[in-house]
Amino acid sequence: MSCSCLRTHRVKPYETCIFCAHKHIAAALALRDESSLVGQLILASWHYRDDFPEMEAACIECAERIERAEPYRDSLAALCIRAWQMVLDNQESKAVYAAKSADDPMPFAPDAVAAHRAVAAANALHHELNYRNINASVTIGQLIIAAWHFDEGHHELAVKCRECWQKIERLKSCREELEALQRAAWEAVKANR
């Protein structure tokens, strides 16, 4: 997704950007596939994490509702309205936020939900129009995190994560493999509800 902010470079996945965050939330609102929806919300939360912790928390809370199979459409619609209002308010102030880099701590325990979030985020990053090369490193990182979470309980999915990140490293397409991996990861989440 192209960004409308005033930066002179393409926004990276962990940089604060209310425009990018809003686009991910708006995409989530348009999606019906709950697994992909979680991926978009995770990406939006990354764009909020350094400067807007309340919006980051709202994105995560909405993703958690989906993962628990609870009603989420109203809270997602409200979140989208809040995100859009931030964009509109920014048109007055023209604020540009400093680029920061922060990663989640290294996972130590098997966790199908965390693994699914990482795979869904990787898939969303890999499919982002005109950003695939820029996002490649973070996509690989998310697949590595997913593999760590999958390794004990779902070793076969950990292996598929590795196969995907190796394809990305060799600059080969893995769209179909990522889609299948995301579906399998979502099934693992649903099996643990």
mmCIF file of C-alpha atoms in Angstrom:
data_model
loop_
_atom_site.group_PDB
_atom_site.id
_atom_site.type_symbol
_atom_site.label_atom_id
_atom_site.label_comp_id
_atom_site.label_asym_id
_atom_site.label_seq_id
_atom_site.Cartn_x
_atom_site.Cartn_y
_atom_site.Cartn_z
ATOM 1 C CA MET A 1 0.000 0.000 0.000
ATOM 2 C CA SER A 2 1.449 3.329 -0.956
ATOM 3 C CA CYS A 3 1.722 5.866 1.829
ATOM 4 C CA SER A 4 0.377 9.417 1.745
ATOM 5 C CA CYS A 5 2.605 10.817 4.485
ATOM 6 C CA LEU A 6 5.284 13.452 3.939
ATOM 7 C CA ARG A 7 8.289 11.156 4.282
ATOM 8 C CA THR A 8 10.842 11.115 1.522
ATOM 9 C CA HIS A 9 11.277 7.323 1.714
ATOM 10 C CA ARG A 10 8.986 4.306 1.742
ATOM 11 C CA VAL A 11 7.742 3.635 5.250
ATOM 12 C CA LYS A 12 9.110 0.491 6.865
ATOM 13 C CA PRO A 13 6.793 -1.879 8.767
ATOM 14 C CA TYR A 14 7.883 -0.729 12.254
ATOM 15 C CA GLU A 15 7.934 3.017 11.584
ATOM 16 C CA THR A 16 5.248 5.216 13.056
ATOM 17 C CA CYS A 17 2.846 6.154 10.285
ATOM 18 C CA ILE A 18 -0.820 6.907 10.889
ATOM 19 C CA PHE A 19 -1.504 6.791 7.144
ATOM 20 C CA CYS A 20 -0.131 3.252 6.781
ATOM 21 C CA ALA A 21 -1.853 2.139 9.982
ATOM 22 C CA HIS A 22 -5.198 3.462 8.750
ATOM 23 C CA LYS A 23 -4.793 1.667 5.417
ATOM 24 C CA HIS A 24 -4.142 -1.649 7.161
ATOM 25 C CA ILE A 25 -7.211 -1.164 9.391
ATOM 26 C CA ALA A 26 -9.371 -0.151 6.418
ATOM 27 C CA ALA A 27 -8.170 -3.251 4.558
ATOM 28 C CA ALA A 28 -9.018 -5.359 7.619
ATOM 29 C CA LEU A 29 -12.518 -3.885 7.687
ATOM 30 C CA ALA A 30 -12.988 -4.863 4.034
ATOM 31 C CA LEU A 31 -11.748 -8.437 4.550
ATOM 32 C CA ARG A 32 -13.970 -11.373 5.436
ATOM 33 C CA ASP A 33 -11.145 -13.885 5.937
ATOM 34 C CA GLU A 34 -10.480 -13.643 9.671
ATOM 35 C CA SER A 35 -6.948 -14.983 9.412
ATOM 36 C CA SER A 36 -5.908 -12.262 6.935
ATOM 37 C CA LEU A 37 -7.779 -9.712 9.005
ATOM 38 C CA VAL A 38 -5.559 -10.526 12.015
ATOM 39 C CA GLY A 39 -2.479 -9.978 9.844
ATOM 40 C CA GLN A 40 -3.639 -6.507 8.800
ATOM 41 C CA LEU A 41 -4.381 -5.545 12.415
ATOM 42 C CA ILE A 42 -0.933 -6.698 13.520
ATOM 43 C CA LEU A 43 0.687 -4.578 10.795
ATOM 44 C CA ALA A 44 -1.402 -1.574 11.848
ATOM 45 C CA SER A 45 -0.360 -2.066 15.472
ATOM 46 C CA TRP A 46 3.306 -1.917 14.434
ATOM 47 C CA HIS A 47 2.795 1.520 12.856
ATOM 48 C CA TYR A 48 1.263 2.770 16.131
ATOM 49 C CA ARG A 49 3.527 1.047 18.677
ATOM 50 C CA ASP A 50 6.069 3.800 19.367
ATOM 51 C CA ASP A 51 3.916 6.926 19.425
ATOM 52 C CA PHE A 52 0.308 5.783 19.860
ATOM 53 C CA PRO A 53 0.197 2.961 22.430
ATOM 54 C CA GLU A 54 -3.566 3.263 22.878
ATOM 55 C CA MET A 55 -4.137 2.637 19.165
ATOM 56 C CA GLU A 56 -1.646 -0.238 19.202
ATOM 57 C CA ALA A 57 -3.574 -1.750 22.127
ATOM 58 C CA ALA A 58 -6.895 -1.287 20.295
ATOM 59 C CA CYS A 59 -5.534 -3.133 17.237
ATOM 60 C CA ILE A 60 -4.241 -5.998 19.383
ATOM 61 C CA GLU A 61 -7.504 -6.162 21.359
ATOM 62 C CA CYS A 62 -9.497 -6.455 18.125
ATOM 63 C CA ALA A 63 -7.159 -9.213 16.862
ATOM 64 C CA GLU A 64 -7.613 -11.052 20.163
ATOM 65 C CA ARG A 65 -11.415 -10.872 19.819
ATOM 66 C CA ILE A 66 -11.133 -12.541 16.412
ATOM 67 C CA GLU A 67 -8.802 -15.210 17.784
ATOM 68 C CA ARG A 68 -11.258 -15.962 20.607
ATOM 69 C CA ALA A 69 -14.125 -16.174 18.071
ATOM 70 C CA GLU A 70 -15.891 -13.221 19.718
ATOM 71 C CA PRO A 71 -17.896 -10.550 17.853
ATOM 72 C CA TYR A 72 -15.455 -7.963 16.506
ATOM 73 C CA ARG A 73 -17.059 -6.044 13.606
ATOM 74 C CA ASP A 74 -18.347 -3.124 15.715
ATOM 75 C CA SER A 75 -15.025 -2.615 17.491
ATOM 76 C CA LEU A 76 -13.175 -2.898 14.166
ATOM 77 C CA ALA A 77 -15.469 -0.304 12.567
ATOM 78 C CA ALA A 78 -14.942 2.032 15.540
ATOM 79 C CA LEU A 79 -11.179 1.500 15.307
ATOM 80 C CA CYS A 80 -11.249 2.368 11.605
ATOM 81 C CA ILE A 81 -13.145 5.591 12.348
ATOM 82 C CA ARG A 82 -10.587 6.553 15.033
ATOM 83 C CA ALA A 83 -7.701 5.798 12.659
ATOM 84 C CA TRP A 84 -9.287 7.872 9.896
ATOM 85 C CA GLN A 85 -9.869 10.751 12.316
ATOM 86 C CA MET A 86 -6.154 10.698 13.174
ATOM 87 C CA VAL A 87 -5.355 11.020 9.456
ATOM 88 C CA LEU A 88 -7.818 13.901 9.092
ATOM 89 C CA ASP A 89 -6.406 15.660 12.162
ATOM 90 C CA ASN A 90 -2.910 15.244 10.740
ATOM 91 C CA GLN A 91 -3.911 17.209 7.656
ATOM 92 C CA GLU A 92 -3.981 20.262 9.937
ATOM 93 C CA SER A 93 -0.740 19.618 11.848
ATOM 94 C CA LYS A 94 1.327 17.883 9.121
ATOM 95 C CA ALA A 95 3.253 16.047 11.848
ATOM 96 C CA VAL A 96 5.961 13.619 10.763
ATOM 97 C CA TYR A 97 7.044 11.096 13.384
ATOM 98 C CA ALA A 98 10.632 10.044 13.904
ATOM 99 C CA ALA A 99 11.534 6.583 12.669
ATOM 100 C CA LYS A 100 12.150 4.139 15.502
ATOM 101 C CA SER A 101 12.893 0.454 15.456
ATOM 102 C CA ALA A 102 11.545 -2.008 18.007
ATOM 103 C CA ASP A 103 10.978 -5.720 17.806
ATOM 104 C CA ASP A 104 8.981 -8.059 19.979
ATOM 105 C CA PRO A 105 11.029 -10.090 22.436
ATOM 106 C CA MET A 106 12.276 -13.470 21.254
ATOM 107 C CA PRO A 107 9.656 -16.155 21.859
ATOM 108 C CA PHE A 108 10.610 -19.036 24.113
ATOM 109 C CA ALA A 109 7.468 -21.166 24.263
ATOM 110 C CA PRO A 110 5.227 -22.919 21.730
ATOM 111 C CA ASP A 111 2.310 -20.629 20.926
ATOM 112 C CA ALA A 112 -0.028 -21.232 17.964
ATOM 113 C CA VAL A 113 -1.663 -17.790 18.300
ATOM 114 C CA ALA A 114 1.665 -15.923 18.251
ATOM 115 C CA ALA A 115 2.853 -18.110 15.367
ATOM 116 C CA HIS A 116 -0.317 -17.370 13.386
ATOM 117 C CA ARG A 117 0.061 -13.634 13.998
ATOM 118 C CA ALA A 118 3.628 -13.752 12.698
ATOM 119 C CA VAL A 119 2.624 -15.770 9.608
ATOM 120 C CA ALA A 120 -0.394 -13.536 8.893
ATOM 121 C CA ALA A 121 1.794 -10.435 9.230
ATOM 122 C CA ALA A 122 4.448 -11.979 6.964
ATOM 123 C CA ASN A 123 1.814 -12.834 4.363
ATOM 124 C CA ALA A 124 0.344 -9.326 4.472
ATOM 125 C CA LEU A 125 3.821 -7.799 4.143
ATOM 126 C CA HIS A 126 4.667 -10.088 1.221
ATOM 127 C CA HIS A 127 1.499 -9.075 -0.624
ATOM 128 C CA GLU A 128 1.836 -5.327 -0.036
ATOM 129 C CA LEU A 129 1.858 -3.625 -3.435
ATOM 130 C CA ASN A 130 5.215 -2.003 -4.331
ATOM 131 C CA TYR A 131 6.684 -2.844 -0.911
ATOM 132 C CA ARG A 132 7.651 -6.526 -1.279
ATOM 133 C CA ASN A 133 11.402 -5.833 -1.554
ATOM 134 C CA ILE A 134 11.372 -3.279 1.262
ATOM 135 C CA ASN A 135 9.358 -5.617 3.487
ATOM 136 C CA ALA A 136 11.374 -8.749 2.664
ATOM 137 C CA SER A 137 13.670 -8.585 5.677
ATOM 138 C CA VAL A 138 10.807 -8.080 8.137
ATOM 139 C CA THR A 139 8.793 -10.790 6.358
ATOM 140 C CA ILE A 140 11.680 -13.213 6.887
ATOM 141 C CA GLY A 141 11.919 -12.135 10.537
ATOM 142 C CA GLN A 142 8.230 -12.818 11.101
ATOM 143 C CA LEU A 143 8.566 -16.269 9.533
ATOM 144 C CA ILE A 144 11.515 -17.025 11.817
ATOM 145 C CA ILE A 145 9.470 -15.963 14.861
ATOM 146 C CA ALA A 146 6.582 -18.154 13.670
ATOM 147 C CA ALA A 147 8.945 -21.103 13.240
ATOM 148 C CA TRP A 148 10.204 -20.667 16.816
ATOM 149 C CA HIS A 149 6.628 -20.723 18.100
ATOM 150 C CA PHE A 150 5.678 -23.695 15.897
ATOM 151 C CA ASP A 151 8.786 -25.825 16.432
ATOM 152 C CA GLU A 152 7.616 -27.972 19.359
ATOM 153 C CA GLY A 153 3.880 -28.311 18.780
ATOM 154 C CA HIS A 154 3.709 -28.036 14.977
ATOM 155 C CA HIS A 155 7.161 -28.878 13.632
ATOM 156 C CA GLU A 156 5.869 -29.393 10.087
ATOM 157 C CA LEU A 157 4.648 -25.775 10.040
ATOM 158 C CA ALA A 158 8.020 -24.584 11.363
ATOM 159 C CA VAL A 159 9.652 -26.334 8.398
ATOM 160 C CA LYS A 160 7.218 -24.629 6.004
ATOM 161 C CA CYS A 161 8.124 -21.259 7.566
ATOM 162 C CA ARG A 162 11.791 -21.997 6.848
ATOM 163 C CA GLU A 163 11.014 -23.012 3.262
ATOM 164 C CA CYS A 164 9.168 -19.715 2.724
ATOM 165 C CA TRP A 165 11.895 -17.490 4.167
ATOM 166 C CA GLN A 166 14.521 -19.338 2.119
ATOM 167 C CA LYS A 167 12.527 -18.652 -1.061
ATOM 168 C CA ILE A 168 12.279 -14.973 -0.140
ATOM 169 C CA GLU A 169 16.042 -14.880 0.478
ATOM 170 C CA ARG A 170 16.572 -16.315 -3.021
ATOM 171 C CA LEU A 171 14.168 -13.665 -4.407
ATOM 172 C CA LYS A 172 11.641 -16.294 -5.471
ATOM 173 C CA SER A 173 7.899 -15.947 -5.151
ATOM 174 C CA CYS A 174 6.186 -17.851 -2.365
ATOM 175 C CA ARG A 175 2.686 -16.356 -2.516
ATOM 176 C CA GLU A 176 0.905 -19.695 -2.690
ATOM 177 C CA GLU A 177 3.071 -21.232 0.035
ATOM 178 C CA LEU A 178 2.465 -18.276 2.361
ATOM 179 C CA GLU A 179 -1.286 -18.451 1.745
ATOM 180 C CA ALA A 180 -1.314 -22.177 2.548
ATOM 181 C CA LEU A 181 0.885 -21.635 5.608
ATOM 182 C CA GLN A 182 -1.440 -18.918 6.892
ATOM 183 C CA ARG A 183 -4.474 -21.186 6.456
ATOM 184 C CA ALA A 184 -2.708 -24.012 8.319
ATOM 185 C CA ALA A 185 -1.639 -21.634 11.103
ATOM 186 C CA TRP A 186 -5.232 -20.387 11.442
ATOM 187 C CA GLU A 187 -6.464 -23.975 11.715
ATOM 188 C CA ALA A 188 -3.952 -24.515 14.558
ATOM 189 C CA VAL A 189 -5.399 -21.467 16.357
ATOM 190 C CA LYS A 190 -8.977 -22.680 15.883
ATOM 191 C CA ALA A 191 -8.035 -26.157 17.140
ATOM 192 C CA ASN A 192 -6.759 -24.635 20.404
ATOM 193 C CA ARG A 193 -9.849 -22.504 21.158
#
